[in-house]
XYZ file of C-alpha atoms in Angstrom:
593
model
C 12.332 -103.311 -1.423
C 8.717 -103.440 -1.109
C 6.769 -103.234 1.073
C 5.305 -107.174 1.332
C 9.066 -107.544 2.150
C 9.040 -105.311 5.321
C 6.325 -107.044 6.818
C 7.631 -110.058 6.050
C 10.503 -109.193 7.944
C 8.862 -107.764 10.647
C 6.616 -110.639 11.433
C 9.893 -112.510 11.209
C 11.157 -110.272 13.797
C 8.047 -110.392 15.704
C 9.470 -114.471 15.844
C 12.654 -114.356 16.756
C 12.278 -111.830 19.329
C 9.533 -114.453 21.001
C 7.098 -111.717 21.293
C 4.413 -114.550 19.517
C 4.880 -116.729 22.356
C 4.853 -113.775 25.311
C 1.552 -112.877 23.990
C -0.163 -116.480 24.092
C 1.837 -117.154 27.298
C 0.187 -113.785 28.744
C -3.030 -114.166 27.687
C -3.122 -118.086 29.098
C -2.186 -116.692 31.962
C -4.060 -113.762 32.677
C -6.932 -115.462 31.954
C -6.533 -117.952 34.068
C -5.194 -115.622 37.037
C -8.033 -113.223 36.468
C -10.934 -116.047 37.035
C -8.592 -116.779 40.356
C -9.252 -113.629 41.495
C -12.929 -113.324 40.742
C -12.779 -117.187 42.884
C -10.795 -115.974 45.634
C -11.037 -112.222 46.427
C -14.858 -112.339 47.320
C -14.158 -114.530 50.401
C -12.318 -111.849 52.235
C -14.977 -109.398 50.866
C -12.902 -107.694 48.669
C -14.704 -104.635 47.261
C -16.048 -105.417 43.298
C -14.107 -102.840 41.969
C -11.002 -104.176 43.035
C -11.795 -106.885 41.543
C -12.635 -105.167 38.121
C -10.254 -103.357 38.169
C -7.186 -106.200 38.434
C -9.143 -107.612 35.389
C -8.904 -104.621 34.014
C -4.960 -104.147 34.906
C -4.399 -107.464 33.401
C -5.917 -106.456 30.272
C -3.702 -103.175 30.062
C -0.524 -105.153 30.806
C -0.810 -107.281 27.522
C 0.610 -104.783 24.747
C 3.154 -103.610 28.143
C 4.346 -107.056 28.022
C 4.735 -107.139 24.069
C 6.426 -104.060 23.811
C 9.021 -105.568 26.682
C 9.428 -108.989 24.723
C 10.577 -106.800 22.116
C 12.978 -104.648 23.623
C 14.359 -107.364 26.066
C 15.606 -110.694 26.787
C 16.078 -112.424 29.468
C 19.218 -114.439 29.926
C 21.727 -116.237 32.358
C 23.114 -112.560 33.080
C 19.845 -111.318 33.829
C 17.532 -108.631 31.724
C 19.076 -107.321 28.534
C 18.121 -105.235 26.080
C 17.326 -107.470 23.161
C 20.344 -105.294 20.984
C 22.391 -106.611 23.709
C 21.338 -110.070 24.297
C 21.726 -111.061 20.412
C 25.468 -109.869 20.736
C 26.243 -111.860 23.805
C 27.279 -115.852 23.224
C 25.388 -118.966 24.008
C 21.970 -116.696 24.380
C 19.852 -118.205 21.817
C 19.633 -121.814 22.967
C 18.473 -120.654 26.392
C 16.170 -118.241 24.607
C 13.790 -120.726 23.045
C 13.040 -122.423 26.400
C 12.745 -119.303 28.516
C 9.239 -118.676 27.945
C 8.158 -122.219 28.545
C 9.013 -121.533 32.099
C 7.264 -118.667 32.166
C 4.269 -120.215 30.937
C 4.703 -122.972 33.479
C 5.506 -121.290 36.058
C 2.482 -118.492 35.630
C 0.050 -121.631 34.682
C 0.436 -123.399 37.715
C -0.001 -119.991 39.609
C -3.234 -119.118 38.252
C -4.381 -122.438 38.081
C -3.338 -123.159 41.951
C -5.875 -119.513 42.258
C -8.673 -120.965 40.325
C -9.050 -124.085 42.434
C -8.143 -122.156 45.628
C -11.644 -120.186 44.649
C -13.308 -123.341 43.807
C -12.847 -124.631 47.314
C -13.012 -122.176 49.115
C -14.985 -119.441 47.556
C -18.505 -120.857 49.720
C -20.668 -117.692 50.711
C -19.705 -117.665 54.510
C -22.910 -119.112 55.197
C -21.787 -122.656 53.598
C -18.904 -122.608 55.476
C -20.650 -121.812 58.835
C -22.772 -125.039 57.951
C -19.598 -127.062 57.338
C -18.537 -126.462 60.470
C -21.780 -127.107 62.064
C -21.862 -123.586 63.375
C -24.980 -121.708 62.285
C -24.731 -119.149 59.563
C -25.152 -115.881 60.858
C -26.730 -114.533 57.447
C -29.621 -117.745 58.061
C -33.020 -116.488 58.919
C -36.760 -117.945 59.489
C -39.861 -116.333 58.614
C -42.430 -117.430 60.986
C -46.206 -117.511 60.486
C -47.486 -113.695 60.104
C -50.401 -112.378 62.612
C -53.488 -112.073 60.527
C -55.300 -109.124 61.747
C -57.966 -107.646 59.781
C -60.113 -109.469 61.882
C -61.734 -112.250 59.242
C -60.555 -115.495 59.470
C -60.913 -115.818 55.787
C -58.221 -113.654 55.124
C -55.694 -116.068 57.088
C -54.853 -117.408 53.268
C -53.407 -113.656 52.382
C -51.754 -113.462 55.445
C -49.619 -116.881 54.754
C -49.024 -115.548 51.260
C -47.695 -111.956 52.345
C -45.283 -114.370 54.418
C -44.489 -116.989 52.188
C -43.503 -114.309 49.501
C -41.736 -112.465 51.485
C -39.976 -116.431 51.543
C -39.925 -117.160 48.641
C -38.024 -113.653 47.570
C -35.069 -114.427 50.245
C -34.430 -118.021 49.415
C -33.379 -116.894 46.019
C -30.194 -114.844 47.529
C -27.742 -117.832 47.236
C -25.991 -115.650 50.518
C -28.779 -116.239 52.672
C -29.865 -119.712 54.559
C -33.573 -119.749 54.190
C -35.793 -121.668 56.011
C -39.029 -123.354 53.998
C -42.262 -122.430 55.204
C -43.073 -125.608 56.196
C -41.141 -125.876 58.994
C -41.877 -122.686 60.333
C -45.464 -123.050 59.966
C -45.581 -124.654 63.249
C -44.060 -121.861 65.232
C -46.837 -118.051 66.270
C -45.527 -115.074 65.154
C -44.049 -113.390 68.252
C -43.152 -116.457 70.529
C -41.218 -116.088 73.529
C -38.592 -118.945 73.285
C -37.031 -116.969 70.596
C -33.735 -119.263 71.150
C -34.906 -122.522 71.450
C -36.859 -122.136 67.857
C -33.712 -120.526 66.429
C -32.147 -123.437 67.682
C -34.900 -126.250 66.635
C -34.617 -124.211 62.789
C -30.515 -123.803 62.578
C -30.611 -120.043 62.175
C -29.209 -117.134 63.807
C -32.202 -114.641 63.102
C -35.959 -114.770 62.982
C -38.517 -112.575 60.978
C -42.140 -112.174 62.512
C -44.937 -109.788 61.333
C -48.403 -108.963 61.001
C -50.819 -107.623 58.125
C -53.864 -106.241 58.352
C -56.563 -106.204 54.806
C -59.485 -104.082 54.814
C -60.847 -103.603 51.304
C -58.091 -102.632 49.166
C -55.548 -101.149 52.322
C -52.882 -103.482 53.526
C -50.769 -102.736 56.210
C -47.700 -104.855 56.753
C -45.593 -105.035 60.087
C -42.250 -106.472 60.285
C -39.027 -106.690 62.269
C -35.943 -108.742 62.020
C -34.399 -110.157 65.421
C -31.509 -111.787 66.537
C -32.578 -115.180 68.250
C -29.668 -115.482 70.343
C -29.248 -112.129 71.508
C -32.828 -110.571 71.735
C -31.315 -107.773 69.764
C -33.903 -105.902 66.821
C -32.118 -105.350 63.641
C -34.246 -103.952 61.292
C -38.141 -102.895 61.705
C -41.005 -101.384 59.833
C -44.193 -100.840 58.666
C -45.914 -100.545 55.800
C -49.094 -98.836 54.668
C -50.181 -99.750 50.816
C -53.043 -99.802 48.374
C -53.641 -103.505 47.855
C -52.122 -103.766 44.268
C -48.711 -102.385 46.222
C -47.946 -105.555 47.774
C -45.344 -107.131 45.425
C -43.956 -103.802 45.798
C -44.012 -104.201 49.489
C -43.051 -108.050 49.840
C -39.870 -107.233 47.166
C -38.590 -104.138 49.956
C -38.878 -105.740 52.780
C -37.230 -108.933 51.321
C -34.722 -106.417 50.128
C -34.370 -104.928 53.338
C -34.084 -107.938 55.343
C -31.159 -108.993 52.799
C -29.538 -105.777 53.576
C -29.748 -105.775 57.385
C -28.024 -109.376 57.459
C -25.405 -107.868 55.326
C -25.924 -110.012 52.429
C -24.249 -110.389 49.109
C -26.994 -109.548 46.248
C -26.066 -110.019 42.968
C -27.690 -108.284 39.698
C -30.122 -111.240 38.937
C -31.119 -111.921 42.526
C -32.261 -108.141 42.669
C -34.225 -108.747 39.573
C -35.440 -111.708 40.603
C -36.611 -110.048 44.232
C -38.205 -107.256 42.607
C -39.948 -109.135 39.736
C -43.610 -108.821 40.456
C -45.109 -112.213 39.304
C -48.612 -111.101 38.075
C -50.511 -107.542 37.506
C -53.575 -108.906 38.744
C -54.540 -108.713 42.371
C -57.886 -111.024 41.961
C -55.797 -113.574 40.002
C -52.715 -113.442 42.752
C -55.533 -113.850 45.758
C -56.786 -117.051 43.959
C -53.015 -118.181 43.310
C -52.653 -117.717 47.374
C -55.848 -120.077 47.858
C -54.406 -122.210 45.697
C -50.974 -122.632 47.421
C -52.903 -122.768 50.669
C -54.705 -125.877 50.016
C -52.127 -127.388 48.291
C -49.491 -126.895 51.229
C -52.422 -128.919 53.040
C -51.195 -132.394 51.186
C -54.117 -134.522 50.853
C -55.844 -135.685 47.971
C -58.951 -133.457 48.468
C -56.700 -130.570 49.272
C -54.979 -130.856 46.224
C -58.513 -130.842 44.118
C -59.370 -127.889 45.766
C -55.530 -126.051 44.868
C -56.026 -127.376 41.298
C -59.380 -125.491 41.104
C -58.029 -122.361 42.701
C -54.840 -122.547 40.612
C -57.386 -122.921 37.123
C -59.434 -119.784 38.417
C -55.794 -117.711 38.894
C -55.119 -118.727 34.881
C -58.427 -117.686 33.908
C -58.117 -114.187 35.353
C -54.273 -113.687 33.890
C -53.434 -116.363 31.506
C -50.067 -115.284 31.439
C -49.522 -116.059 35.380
C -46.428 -118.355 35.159
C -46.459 -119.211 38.651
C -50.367 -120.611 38.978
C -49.132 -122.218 35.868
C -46.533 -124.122 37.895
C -48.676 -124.542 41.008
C -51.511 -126.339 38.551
C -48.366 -128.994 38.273
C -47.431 -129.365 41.074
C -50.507 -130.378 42.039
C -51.497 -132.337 39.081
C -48.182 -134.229 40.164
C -48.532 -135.148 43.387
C -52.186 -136.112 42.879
C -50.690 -139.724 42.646
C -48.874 -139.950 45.509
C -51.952 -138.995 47.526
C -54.015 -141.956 46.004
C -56.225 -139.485 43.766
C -55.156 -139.819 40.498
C -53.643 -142.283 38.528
C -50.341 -140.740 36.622
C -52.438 -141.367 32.958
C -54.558 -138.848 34.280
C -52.469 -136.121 35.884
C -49.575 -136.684 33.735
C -50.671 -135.008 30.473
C -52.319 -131.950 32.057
C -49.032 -131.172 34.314
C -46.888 -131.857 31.202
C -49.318 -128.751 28.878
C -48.794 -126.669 32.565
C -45.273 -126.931 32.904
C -44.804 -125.747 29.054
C -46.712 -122.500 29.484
C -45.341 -122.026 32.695
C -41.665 -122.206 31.276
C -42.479 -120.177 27.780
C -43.757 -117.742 29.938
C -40.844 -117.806 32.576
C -37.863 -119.864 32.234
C -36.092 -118.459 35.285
C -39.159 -119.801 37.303
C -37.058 -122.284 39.469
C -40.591 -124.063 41.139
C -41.193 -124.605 37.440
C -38.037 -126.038 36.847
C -38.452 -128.213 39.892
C -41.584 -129.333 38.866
C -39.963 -130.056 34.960
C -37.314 -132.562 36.987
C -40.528 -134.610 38.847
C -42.254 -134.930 35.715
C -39.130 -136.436 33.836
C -38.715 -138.722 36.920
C -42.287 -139.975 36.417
C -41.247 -140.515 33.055
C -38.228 -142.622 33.456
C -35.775 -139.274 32.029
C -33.607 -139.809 34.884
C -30.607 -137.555 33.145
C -32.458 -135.110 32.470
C -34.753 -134.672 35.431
C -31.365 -134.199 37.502
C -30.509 -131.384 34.965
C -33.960 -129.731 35.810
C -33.292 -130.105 39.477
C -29.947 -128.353 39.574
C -31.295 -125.706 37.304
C -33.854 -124.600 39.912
C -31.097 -125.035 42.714
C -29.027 -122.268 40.269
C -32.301 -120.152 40.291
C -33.417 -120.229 43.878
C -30.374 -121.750 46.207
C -32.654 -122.180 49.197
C -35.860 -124.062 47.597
C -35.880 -127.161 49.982
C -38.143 -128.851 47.545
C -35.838 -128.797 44.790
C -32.968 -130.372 47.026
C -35.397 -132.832 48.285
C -36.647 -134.112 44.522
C -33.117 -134.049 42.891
C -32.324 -136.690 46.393
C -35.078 -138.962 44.165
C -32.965 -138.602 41.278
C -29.765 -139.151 42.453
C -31.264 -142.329 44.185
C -32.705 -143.377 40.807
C -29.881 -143.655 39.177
C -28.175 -145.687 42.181
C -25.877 -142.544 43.405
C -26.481 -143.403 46.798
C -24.155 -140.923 48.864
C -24.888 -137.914 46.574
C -28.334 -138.862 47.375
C -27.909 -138.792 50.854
C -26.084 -135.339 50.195
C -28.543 -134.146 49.118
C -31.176 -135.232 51.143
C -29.021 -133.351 54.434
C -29.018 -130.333 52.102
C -32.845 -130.413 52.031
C -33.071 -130.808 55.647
C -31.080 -128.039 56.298
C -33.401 -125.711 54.517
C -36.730 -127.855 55.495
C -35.971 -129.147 59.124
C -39.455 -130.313 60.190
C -40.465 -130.836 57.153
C -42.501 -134.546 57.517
C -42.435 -135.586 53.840
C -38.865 -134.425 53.536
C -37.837 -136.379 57.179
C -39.769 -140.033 55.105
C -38.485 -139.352 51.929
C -35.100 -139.081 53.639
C -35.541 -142.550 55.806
C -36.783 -144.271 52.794
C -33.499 -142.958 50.931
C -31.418 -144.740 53.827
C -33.288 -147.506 53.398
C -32.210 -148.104 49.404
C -29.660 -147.408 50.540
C -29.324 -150.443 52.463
C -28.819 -148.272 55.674
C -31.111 -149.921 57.973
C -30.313 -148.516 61.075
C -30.291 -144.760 59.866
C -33.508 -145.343 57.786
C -35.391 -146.726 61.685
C -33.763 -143.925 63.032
C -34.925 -141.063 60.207
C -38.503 -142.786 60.402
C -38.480 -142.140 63.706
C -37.158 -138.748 64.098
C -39.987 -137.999 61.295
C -42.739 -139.459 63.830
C -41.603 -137.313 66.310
C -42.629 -134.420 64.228
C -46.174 -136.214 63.211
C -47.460 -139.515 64.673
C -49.965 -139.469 62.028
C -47.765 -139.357 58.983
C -48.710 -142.312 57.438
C -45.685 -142.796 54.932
C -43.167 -142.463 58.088
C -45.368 -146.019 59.254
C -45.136 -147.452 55.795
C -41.006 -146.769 55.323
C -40.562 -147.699 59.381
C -42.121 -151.294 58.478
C -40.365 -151.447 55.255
C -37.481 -151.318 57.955
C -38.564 -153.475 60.101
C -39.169 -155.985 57.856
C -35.720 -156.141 56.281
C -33.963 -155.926 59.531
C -36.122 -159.306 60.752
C -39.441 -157.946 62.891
C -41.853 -159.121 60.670
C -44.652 -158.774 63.318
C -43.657 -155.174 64.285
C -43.419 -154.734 60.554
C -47.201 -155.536 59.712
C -48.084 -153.175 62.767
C -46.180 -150.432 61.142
C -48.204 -151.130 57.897
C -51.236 -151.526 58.759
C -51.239 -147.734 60.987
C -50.603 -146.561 57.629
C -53.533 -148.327 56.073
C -55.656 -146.585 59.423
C -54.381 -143.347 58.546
C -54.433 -143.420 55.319
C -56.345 -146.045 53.453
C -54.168 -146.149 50.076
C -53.663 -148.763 48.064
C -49.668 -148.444 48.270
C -49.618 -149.299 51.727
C -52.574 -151.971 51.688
C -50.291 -154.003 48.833
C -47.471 -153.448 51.349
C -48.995 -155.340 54.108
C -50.194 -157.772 52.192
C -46.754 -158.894 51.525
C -45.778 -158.775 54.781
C -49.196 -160.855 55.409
C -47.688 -163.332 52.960
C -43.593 -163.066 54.070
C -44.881 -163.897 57.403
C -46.829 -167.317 56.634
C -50.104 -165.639 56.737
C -50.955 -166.521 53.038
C -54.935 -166.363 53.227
C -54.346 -162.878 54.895
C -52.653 -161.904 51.834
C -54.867 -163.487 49.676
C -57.549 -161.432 51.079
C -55.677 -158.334 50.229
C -54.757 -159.171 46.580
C -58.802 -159.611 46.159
C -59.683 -156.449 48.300
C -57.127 -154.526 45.479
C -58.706 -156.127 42.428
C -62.194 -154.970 43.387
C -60.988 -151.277 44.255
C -59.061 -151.027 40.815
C -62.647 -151.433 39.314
C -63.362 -148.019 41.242
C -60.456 -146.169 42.116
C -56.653 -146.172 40.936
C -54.695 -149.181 41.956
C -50.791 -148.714 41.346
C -50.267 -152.059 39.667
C -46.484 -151.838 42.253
C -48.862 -151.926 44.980
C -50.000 -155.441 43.750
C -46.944 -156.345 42.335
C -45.579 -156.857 46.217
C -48.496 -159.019 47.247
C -47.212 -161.277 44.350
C -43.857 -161.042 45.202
C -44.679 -162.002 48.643
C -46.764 -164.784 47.969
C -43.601 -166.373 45.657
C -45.357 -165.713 42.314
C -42.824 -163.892 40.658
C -43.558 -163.730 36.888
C -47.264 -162.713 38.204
C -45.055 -160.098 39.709
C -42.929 -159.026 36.762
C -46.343 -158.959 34.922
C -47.818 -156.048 37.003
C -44.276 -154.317 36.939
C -43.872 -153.960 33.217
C -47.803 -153.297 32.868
C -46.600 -150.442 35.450
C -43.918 -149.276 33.126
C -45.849 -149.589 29.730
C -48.623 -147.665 31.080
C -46.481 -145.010 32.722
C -47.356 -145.871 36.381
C -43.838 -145.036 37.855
C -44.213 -144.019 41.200
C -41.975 -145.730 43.503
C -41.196 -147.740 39.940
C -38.006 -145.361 39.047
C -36.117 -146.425 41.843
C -36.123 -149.915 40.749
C -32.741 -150.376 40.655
C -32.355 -150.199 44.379
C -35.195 -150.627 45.416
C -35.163 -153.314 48.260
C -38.678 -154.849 48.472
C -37.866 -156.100 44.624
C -34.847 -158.141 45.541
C -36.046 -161.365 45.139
C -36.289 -160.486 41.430
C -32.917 -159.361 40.932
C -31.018 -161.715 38.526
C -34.235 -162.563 36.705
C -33.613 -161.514 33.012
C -37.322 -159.744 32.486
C -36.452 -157.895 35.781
C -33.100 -156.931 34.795
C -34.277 -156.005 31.126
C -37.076 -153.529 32.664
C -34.155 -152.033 34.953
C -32.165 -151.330 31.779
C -35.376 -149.314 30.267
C -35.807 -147.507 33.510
C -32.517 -146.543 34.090
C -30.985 -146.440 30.685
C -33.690 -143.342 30.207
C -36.061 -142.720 26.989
């Protein structure tokens, strides 16, 4: 006989003896069980190498299990030896269906696992917050003490803080609150509780540094807000080109004392030191200064610092991404028109990305830009990608909210925009952007509400006036309305709200009022930028609605988007709604380029 014959027979052996179908039935199976356990086990803190090492068990146990299928059976008697089993009557029939049910049977076990993981493998601190209990791994980082004793040096001093931030809101454990709404708060206040309270967090980090020359000393310590108690201090004493090296141990430290989970990449990513050159890394602080500032001269000034970082390390991904972001929101602050910030933030955002692609603010940054630009799929890709990178960036949470809302996914939006809160309580832009959300949302009463929680933080927020008469118009108060709109024209001057009361001017009867706008916008396009929505509305108001539809799809062919990509819920453009050049320019919008 030869020997093709034996392994012919063998294999046929292999067959009968259902040792084919153990083996795909096991390794269905085990696979499935073992990403239950790497779901499940970390909840109740389970050591790793427990974990591993079931994985590893379950790995073992495969040729275990063939060498059983082949020297047993199981059958109505119970487990045979297979010699055994093929001698005994009636086996066979029930032999071909046993391992279905094993397959079934182990399946829905490991499959039962996987989802039990899914919903209910949240780090503690998401569970905490879905019970509306706060997380006792959140923390704040309040405003450092600058004292080297020049008041120039307050810009290092925010820095030193806000990357000491920045680090900790990448550990997807941790609740991190943004800098902006702890910028509000000193450093060593006495109503410890009431601030932990105002934030949502459990524990509160305050410090101080101190610059002379190229020394930095760095103070720190980590308290309990409720309890008074001081979990972790120190201080640091370090050569100036130390402090990455300093921000990444404390951030490490802090992560430690709170008992944290930190995985490999979140280490790397604390300890990555973002640029080698301490000149260029004081002008990328200047730069985030101003630019955390929000106004349209601010922003000139952060674009400027921001150029100066490049110059001095061209391979600084992160002033790459700042230059964006400020390049970005130049429009929204009336300085720019988005033909002339677009292209520059577009050539950023590249080199930022080629140089760092785990850079979530560049990711972030990626999503706004493909807003702008009507790539509504997309953008919400580049959103959750910076979420995945850095799980406590407020910001990113906040613009994904825009995208969501774009695409008429109202509740995720809202979602989302709660998420962003969470992180970003007293944030103002965040608080408006959130009312005006409510509002597309055809959720009048919330969206007064929001506006009006977000006035409570800053009367002079002019945007919180604008969405509050947006409001008040569509819930009837046309007069209060105008009011509303016109504060924001006082504090603000931009041509966004001017076109807004103007078609309140013109909704309310007062036609040569509106009039007087639509000229007043026409002679400041011949000088400044003039969003071409802005005078859309006065159009709209005034009943001219192709004039209306003219200025939108100039808007779109020229690329002048803002507050455009939400057209398809937007409420101010009902009255076009039905209107077949309206609905094809929703269709480009929304059906993305």
């Amino acid at each position: 006989m030869s020997r093709t014959d034996d392994f012919g027979k063998f294999f046929v052996e292999l067959k009968r003896r259902n040792v084919y179908k153990v083996a795909v039935a096991y390794i269905v199976a085990g696979w499935a069980l073992s990403q239950g356990i790497a779901q499940v086990f970390p909840v109740f803190d389970v050591p790793n190498w427990v974990v591993r090492l079931l994985v590893l068990l379950i790995i073992v146990g495969l040729p275990v299990a063939l060498v059983l299928a082949w020297m047993f059976e199981i059958t109505p008697q119970g487990i045979k030896r297979t010699e055994t089993a093929d001698a005994m009557p009636g086996t066979t029939q029930r032999k071909k269906h046993a391992w279905i049910y094993v397959v079934v049977i182990g399946g829905l076990l490991s499959i039962g696992l996987f989802f039990l993981g899914r919903y209910t493998a949240q780090t503690p601190r998401q569970s905490e917050e879905a019970s509306g209990v706060i997380p006792e791994k959140s923390i704040a980082v309040l405003p450092f003490d600058n004292l080297s004793g020049d008041p120039d040096n307050a810009y290092f001093t925010e820095g030193v803080q806000d990357e000491i931030l920045t680090r900790l809101a990448k550990v997807a454990d941790l609740k991190v609150i943004a800098r902006t709404s702890t910028q509000k708060f000193r450093s060593a206040p006495e109503n410890l509780p009431e601030i932990a309270k105002q934030l949502g967090v459990m524990n509160i980090l305050e410090g101080s540094v101190q610059k002379a020359n190229d020394q930095v000393r760095v103070n720190v310590q980590l308290i309990n807000a409720l309890t008074y108690a001081h979990l972790w201090a120190d201080t640091y004493d370090r050569r100036f080109t130390d402090i990455f090296a300093v921000e990444s141990e404390i951030a490490k430290n802090v992560a430690d004392a709170l008992q944290a989970k930190l995985t490999g990449s979140e280490k790397s990513s604390i300890a990555k030191a973002p640029t080698a050159d301490p000149e260029a890394y004081e002008l990328y602080l200047k730069g985030r200064f101003f630019w955390n500032k929000r106004s349209g001269a601010d922003l000139r000034k952060a674009i400027e610092y921001f150029n100066q970082a490049i110059a001095k390390d061209p391979n600084y991904a992160l002033a790459y991404a700042g230059l964006a972001d400020s390049l970005l929101l130049l429009p929204n602050y009336g300085s720019a028109s988005t033909q002339e910030s677009v292209p520059p933030a577009r050539a950023a955002l590249r080199k930022a990305l080629e140089l760092d692609d785990s850079l979530a603010e560049a990711h972030a940054s990626s999503g706004l830009l493909d807003t702008f630009e009507c790539r509504l799929e997309r953008a919400i890709s580049d959103f959750e990608r910076a979420i995945q990178l850095k799980p406590n960036y407020a910001t990113a949470h906040h613009w994904l909210m825009f995208g969501r809302l774009s695409l008429g996914h109202l509740d995720q939006a809202i979602e989302e925009g709660k998420r962003a809160l969470k992180l970003d309580p007293l944030s103002p832009i965040i608080n408006a952007d959130f009312a005006w959300t409510y509002f597309c949302a055809r959720r009048f009463d919330k969206a007064e509400r929001q506006a009006r929680k977000t006035l409570e933080i800053d009367p002079q927020f002019f945007l919180a006036h604008y969405y509050r008469g947006q409001v008040l118009q569509f819930k009837g108060h046309l007069s209060e309305a105008i009011a509303e709109f016109q504060k924001a024209v006082d504090l603000n001057g931009d041509p966004d709200s001017l076109g807004m009361l103007g078609q309140a001017y013109a909704r309310n009867g007062q036609k040569d009022e509106a009039q007087k706008i639509l000229l007043r916008l026409n002679e400041e396009a011949k000088s400044r930028y003039v969003a071409p929505y802005a005078t859309a509305l006065v159009y709209l108001g005034l009943g001219e609605k192709e004039r209306a539809l003219d200025e939108l799809e100039r808007a779109y062919q020229r690329g002048d988007t803002n507050y455009l990509f939400v057209v398809r819920v937007d409420p101010m453009l009902d009255d076009l709604r039905g209107h077949p050049r309206f609905d094809a320019l929703v269709q480009k919008i929304v059906g993305g380029k």
